[in-house]
Coordinates of N, CA, C and O in Angstrom, one line a residue:
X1 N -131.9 -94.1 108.4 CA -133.2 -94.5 108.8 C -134.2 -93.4 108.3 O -133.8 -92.3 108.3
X2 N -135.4 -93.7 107.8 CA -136.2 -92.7 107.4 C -137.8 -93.1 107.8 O -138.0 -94.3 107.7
X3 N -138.9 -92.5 108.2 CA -140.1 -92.9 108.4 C -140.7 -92.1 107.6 O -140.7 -90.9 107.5
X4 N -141.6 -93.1 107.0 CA -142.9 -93.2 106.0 C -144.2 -93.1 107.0 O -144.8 -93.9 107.7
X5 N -144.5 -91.8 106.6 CA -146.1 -91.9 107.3 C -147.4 -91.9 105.7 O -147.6 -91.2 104.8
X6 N -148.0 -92.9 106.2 CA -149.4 -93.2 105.2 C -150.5 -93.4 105.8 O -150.6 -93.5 107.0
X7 N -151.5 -93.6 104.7 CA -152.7 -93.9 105.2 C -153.5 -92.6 105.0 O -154.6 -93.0 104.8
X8 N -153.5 -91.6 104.8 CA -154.2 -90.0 104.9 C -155.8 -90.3 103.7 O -156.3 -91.3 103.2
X9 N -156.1 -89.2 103.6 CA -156.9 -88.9 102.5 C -158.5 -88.1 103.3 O -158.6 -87.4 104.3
X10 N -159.5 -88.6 102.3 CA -160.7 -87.6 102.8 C -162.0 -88.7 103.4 O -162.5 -89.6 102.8
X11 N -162.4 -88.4 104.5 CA -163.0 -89.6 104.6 C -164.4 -88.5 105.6 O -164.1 -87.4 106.1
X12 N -165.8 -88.9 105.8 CA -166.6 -88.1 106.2 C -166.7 -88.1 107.8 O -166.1 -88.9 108.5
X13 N -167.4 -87.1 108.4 CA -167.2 -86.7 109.8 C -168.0 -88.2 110.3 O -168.8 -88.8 109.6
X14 N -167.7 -88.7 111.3 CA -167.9 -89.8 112.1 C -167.3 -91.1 111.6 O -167.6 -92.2 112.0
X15 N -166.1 -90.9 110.5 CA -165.7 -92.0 109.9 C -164.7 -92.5 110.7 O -164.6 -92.2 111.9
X16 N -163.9 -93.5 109.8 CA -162.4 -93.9 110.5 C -162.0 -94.1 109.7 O -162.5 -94.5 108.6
X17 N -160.0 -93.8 110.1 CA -159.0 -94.0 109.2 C -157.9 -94.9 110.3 O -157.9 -95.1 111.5
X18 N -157.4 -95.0 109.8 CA -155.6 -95.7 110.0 C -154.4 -94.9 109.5 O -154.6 -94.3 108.5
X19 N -153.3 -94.7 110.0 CA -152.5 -94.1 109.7 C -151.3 -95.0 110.3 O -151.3 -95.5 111.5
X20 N -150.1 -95.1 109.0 CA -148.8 -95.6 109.7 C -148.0 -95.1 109.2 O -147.9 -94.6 108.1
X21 N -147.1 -95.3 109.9 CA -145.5 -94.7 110.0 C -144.6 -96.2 110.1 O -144.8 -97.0 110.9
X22 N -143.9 -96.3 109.5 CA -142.9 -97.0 109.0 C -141.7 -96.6 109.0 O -141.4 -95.5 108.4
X23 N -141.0 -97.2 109.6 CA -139.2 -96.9 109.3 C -139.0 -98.1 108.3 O -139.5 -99.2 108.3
X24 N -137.9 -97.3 107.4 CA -136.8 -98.2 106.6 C -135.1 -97.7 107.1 O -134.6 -96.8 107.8
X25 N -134.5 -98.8 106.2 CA -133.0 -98.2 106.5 C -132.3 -98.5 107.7 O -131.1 -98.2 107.9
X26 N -133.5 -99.5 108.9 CA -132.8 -99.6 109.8 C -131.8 -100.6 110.4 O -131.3 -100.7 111.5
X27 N -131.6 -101.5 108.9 CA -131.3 -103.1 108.9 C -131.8 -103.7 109.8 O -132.8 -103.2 110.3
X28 N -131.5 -104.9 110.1 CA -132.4 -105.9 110.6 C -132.8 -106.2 112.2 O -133.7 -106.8 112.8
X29 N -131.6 -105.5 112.8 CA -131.6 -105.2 113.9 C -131.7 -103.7 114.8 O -130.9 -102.8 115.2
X30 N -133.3 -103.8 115.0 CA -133.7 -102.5 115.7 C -134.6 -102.3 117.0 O -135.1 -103.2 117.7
X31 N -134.6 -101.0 117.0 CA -135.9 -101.3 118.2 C -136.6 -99.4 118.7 O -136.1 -98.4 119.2
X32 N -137.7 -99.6 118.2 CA -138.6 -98.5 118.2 C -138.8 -98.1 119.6 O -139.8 -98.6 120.2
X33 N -137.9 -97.4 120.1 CA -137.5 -96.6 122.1 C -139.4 -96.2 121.6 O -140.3 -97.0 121.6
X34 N -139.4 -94.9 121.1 CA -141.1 -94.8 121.4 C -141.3 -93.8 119.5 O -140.6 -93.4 118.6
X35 N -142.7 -93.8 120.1 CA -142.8 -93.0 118.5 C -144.1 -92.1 118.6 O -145.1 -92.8 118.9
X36 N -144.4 -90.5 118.5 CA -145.7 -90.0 118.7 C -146.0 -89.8 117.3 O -145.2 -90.0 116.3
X37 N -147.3 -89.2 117.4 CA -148.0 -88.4 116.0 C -148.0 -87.3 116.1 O -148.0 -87.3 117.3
X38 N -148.0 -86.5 115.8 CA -148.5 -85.4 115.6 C -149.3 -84.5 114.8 O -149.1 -84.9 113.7
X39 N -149.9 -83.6 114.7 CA -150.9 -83.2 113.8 C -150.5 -81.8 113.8 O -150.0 -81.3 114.8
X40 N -150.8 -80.9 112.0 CA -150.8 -79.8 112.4 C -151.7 -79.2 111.2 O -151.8 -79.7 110.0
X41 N -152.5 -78.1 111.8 CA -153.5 -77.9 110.6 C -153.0 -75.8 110.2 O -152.7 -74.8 110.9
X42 N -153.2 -76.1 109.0 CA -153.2 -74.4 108.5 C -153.3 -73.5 109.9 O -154.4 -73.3 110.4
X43 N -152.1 -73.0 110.5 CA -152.7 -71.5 111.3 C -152.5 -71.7 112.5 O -152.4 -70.9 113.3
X44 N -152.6 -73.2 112.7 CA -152.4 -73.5 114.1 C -151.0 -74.2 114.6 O -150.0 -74.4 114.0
X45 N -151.1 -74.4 115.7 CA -149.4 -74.6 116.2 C -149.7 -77.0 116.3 O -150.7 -77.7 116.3
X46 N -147.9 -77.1 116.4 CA -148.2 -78.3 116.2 C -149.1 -79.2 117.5 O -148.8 -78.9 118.7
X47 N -149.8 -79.9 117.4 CA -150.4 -80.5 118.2 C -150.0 -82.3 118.7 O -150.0 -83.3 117.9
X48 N -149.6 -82.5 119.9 CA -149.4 -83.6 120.1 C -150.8 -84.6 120.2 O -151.8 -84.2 120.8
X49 N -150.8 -85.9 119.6 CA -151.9 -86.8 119.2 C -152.0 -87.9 120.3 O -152.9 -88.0 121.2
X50 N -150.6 -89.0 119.8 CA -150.6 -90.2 120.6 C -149.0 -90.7 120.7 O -148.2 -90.3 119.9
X51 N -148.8 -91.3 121.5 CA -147.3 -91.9 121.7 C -147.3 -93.4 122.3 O -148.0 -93.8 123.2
X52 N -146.4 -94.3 121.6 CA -146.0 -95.4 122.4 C -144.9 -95.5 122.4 O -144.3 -95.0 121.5
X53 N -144.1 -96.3 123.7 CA -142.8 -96.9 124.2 C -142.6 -98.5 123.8 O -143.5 -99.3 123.8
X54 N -141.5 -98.6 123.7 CA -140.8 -100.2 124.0 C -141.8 -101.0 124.6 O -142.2 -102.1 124.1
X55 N -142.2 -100.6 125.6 CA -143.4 -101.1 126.4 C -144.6 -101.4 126.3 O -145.5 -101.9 127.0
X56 N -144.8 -100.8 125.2 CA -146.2 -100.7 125.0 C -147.5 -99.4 125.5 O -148.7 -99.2 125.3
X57 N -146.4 -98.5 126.4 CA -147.3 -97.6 127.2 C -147.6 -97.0 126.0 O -147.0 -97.2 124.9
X58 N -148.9 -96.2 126.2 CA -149.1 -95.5 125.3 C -150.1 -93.8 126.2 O -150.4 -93.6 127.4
X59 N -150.2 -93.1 125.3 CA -150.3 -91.7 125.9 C -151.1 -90.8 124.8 O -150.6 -90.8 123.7
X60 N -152.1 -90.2 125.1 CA -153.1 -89.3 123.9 C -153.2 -88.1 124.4 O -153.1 -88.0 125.6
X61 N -153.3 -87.2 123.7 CA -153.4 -86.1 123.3 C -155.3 -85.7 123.8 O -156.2 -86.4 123.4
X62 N -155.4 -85.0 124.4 CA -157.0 -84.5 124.8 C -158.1 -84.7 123.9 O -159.3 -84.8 124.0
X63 N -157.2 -84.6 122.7 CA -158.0 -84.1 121.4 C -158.1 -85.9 120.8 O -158.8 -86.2 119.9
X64 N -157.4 -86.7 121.4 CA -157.5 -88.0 121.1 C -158.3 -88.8 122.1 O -159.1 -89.6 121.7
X65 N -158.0 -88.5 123.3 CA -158.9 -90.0 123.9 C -159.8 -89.9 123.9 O -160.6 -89.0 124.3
X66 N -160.0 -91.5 123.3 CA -161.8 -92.1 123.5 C -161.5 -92.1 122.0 O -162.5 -92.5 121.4
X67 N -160.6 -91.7 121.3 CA -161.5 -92.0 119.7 C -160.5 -92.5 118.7 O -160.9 -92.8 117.6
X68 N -158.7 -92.5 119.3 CA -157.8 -92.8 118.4 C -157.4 -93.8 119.7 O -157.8 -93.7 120.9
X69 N -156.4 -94.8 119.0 CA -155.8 -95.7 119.1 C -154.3 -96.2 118.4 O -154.2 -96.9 117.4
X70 N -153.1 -95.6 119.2 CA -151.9 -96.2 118.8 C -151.7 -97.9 119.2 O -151.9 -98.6 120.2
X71 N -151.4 -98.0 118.0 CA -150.1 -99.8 118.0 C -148.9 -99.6 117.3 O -148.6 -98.9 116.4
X72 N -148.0 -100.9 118.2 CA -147.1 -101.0 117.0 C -146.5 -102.4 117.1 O -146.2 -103.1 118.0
X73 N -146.4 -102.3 115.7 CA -146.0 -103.7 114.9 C -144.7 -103.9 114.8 O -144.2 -103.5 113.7
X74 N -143.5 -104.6 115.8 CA -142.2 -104.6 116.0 C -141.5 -105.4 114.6 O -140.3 -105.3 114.4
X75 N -142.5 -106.1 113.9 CA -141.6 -106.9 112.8 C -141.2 -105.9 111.6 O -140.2 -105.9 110.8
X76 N -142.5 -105.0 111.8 CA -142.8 -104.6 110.3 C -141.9 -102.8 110.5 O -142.0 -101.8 109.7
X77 N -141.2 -102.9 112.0 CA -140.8 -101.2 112.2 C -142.3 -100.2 112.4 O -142.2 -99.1 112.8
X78 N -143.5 -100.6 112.1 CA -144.6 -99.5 112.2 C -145.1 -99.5 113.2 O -145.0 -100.4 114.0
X79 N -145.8 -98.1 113.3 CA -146.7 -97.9 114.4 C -148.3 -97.2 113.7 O -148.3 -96.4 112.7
X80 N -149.3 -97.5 114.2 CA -150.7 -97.3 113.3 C -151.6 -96.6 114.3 O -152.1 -97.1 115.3
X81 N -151.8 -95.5 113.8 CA -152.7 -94.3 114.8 C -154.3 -94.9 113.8 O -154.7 -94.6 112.7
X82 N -154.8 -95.6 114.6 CA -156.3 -95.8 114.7 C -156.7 -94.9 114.5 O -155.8 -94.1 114.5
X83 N -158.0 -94.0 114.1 CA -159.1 -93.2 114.3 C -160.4 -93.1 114.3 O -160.9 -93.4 113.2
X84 N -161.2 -92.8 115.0 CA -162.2 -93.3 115.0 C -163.0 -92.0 114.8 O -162.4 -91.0 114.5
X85 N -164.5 -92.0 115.1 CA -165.5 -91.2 115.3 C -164.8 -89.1 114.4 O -164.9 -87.9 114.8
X86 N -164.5 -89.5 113.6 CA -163.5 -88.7 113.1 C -164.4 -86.9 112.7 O -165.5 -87.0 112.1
X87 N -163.9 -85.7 113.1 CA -164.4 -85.0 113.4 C -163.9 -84.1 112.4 O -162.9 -84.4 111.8
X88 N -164.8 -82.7 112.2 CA -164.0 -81.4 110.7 C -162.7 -81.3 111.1 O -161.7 -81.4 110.4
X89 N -162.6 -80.9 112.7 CA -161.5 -80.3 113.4 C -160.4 -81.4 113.6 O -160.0 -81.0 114.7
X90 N -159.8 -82.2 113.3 CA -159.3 -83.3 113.2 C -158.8 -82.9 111.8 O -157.6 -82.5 111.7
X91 N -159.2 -83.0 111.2 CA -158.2 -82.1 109.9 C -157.0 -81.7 109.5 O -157.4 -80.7 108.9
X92 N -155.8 -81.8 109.4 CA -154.2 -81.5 109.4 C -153.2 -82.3 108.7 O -153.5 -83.4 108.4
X93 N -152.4 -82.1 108.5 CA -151.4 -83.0 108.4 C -151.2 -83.9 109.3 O -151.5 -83.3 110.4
X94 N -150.8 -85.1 109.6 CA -150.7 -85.9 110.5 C -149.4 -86.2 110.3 O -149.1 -86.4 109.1
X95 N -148.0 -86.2 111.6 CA -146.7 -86.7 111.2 C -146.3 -87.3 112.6 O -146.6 -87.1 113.8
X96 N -145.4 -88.1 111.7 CA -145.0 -89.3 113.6 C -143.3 -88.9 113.1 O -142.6 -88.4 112.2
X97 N -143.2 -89.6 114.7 CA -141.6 -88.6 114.9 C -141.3 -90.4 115.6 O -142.2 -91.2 115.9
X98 N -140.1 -90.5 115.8 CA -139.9 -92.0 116.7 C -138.2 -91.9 116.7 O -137.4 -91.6 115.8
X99 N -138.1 -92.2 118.2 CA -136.5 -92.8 118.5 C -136.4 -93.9 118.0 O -137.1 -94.8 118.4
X100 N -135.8 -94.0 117.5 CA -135.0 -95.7 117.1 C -133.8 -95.7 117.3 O -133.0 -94.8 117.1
X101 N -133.4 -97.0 117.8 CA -131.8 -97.3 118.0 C -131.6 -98.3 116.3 O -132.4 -98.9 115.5
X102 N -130.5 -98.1 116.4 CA -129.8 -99.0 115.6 C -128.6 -99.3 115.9 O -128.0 -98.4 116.4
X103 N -127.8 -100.5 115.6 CA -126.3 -100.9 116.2 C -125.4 -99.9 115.3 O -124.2 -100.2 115.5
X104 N -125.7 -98.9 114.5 CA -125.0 -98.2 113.9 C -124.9 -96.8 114.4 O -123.9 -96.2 114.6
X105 N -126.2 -96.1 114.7 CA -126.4 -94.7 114.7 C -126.9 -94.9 116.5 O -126.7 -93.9 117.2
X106 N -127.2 -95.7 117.0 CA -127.4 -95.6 118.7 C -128.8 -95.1 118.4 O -129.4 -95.5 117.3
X107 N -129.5 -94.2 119.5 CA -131.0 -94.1 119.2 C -130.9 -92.6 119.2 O -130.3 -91.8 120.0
X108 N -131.4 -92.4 118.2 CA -131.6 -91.0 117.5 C -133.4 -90.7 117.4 O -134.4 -91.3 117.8
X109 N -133.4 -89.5 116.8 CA -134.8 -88.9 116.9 C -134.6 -88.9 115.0 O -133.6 -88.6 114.3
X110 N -136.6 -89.7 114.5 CA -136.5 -89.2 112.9 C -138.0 -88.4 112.8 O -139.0 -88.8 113.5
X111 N -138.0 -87.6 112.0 CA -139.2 -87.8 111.5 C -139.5 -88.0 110.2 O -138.6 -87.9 109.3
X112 N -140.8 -88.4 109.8 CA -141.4 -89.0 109.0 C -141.8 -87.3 108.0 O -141.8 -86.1 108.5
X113 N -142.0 -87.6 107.1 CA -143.0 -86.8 106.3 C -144.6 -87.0 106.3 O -145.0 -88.2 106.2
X114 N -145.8 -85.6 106.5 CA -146.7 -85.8 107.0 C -147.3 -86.7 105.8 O -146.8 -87.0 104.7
X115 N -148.5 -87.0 106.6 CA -149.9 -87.4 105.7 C -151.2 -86.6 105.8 O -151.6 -86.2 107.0
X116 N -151.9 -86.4 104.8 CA -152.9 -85.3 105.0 C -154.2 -85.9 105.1 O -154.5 -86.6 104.2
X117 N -155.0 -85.7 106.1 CA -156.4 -86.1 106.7 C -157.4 -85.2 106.5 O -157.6 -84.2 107.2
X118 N -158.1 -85.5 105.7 CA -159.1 -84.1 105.6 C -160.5 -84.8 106.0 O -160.8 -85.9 105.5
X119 N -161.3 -84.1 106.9 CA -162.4 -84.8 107.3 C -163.8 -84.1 106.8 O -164.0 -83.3 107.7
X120 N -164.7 -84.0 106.1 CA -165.8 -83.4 105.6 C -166.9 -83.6 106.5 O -167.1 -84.6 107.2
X121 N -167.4 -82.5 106.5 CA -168.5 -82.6 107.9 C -169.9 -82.8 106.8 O -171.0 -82.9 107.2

């Protein structure tokens, strides 16, 4: 199993982006237990974003609510961190981490490789 995080790039202060994370490798029968984001910028330590479960719960980071938005899309394996009102400080690599089960490996922890968000004020 491997997850793909995309969506990154440079976009200006008050903008919005999308970011997703994708698993492959999981064959056809899976199920995403939960999956967070994470962010980390030059110098600073890593920062938790957003998270969702099986369920749908979902859970933000200080620095997120009111302006990001997790989903996820059970056909496609992804999960899509919304962004909204997007700020300089928001800036970092962005990386999603997710349990997934599979009838082969049981549910394990992966992570993805980041994506880089740079916000221009």
């Amino acid at each position: 199993v491997q997850l793909q995080a995309s969506g990154g790039g440079l976009v200006q202060a008050g903008g919005s982006l999308s970011l997703s994370c994708t698993a492959s490798g999981t064959g056809r029968f899976f199920t995403i237990n939960h999956m967070e984001w994470y962010r980390q910028a030059p110098g600073n330590l890593r920062e938790f974003v957003a998270s969702i479960n099986s369920g749908g719960a979902t859970n933000y980071g200080d620095s997120a609510k009111g302006r990001f938005a997790i989903s996820k899309d059970n056909d496609k394996g992804a999960v899509v961190l919304h962004m909204n009102s997007l700020k300089s400080e928001d800036t970092a690599v962005y990386l999603c981490e997710g349990n997934i089960w599979t009838p082969t490996a049981g549910s394990r922890d992966y992570w993805g490789r980041g994506t880089q968000v740079t916000v221009s004020s």
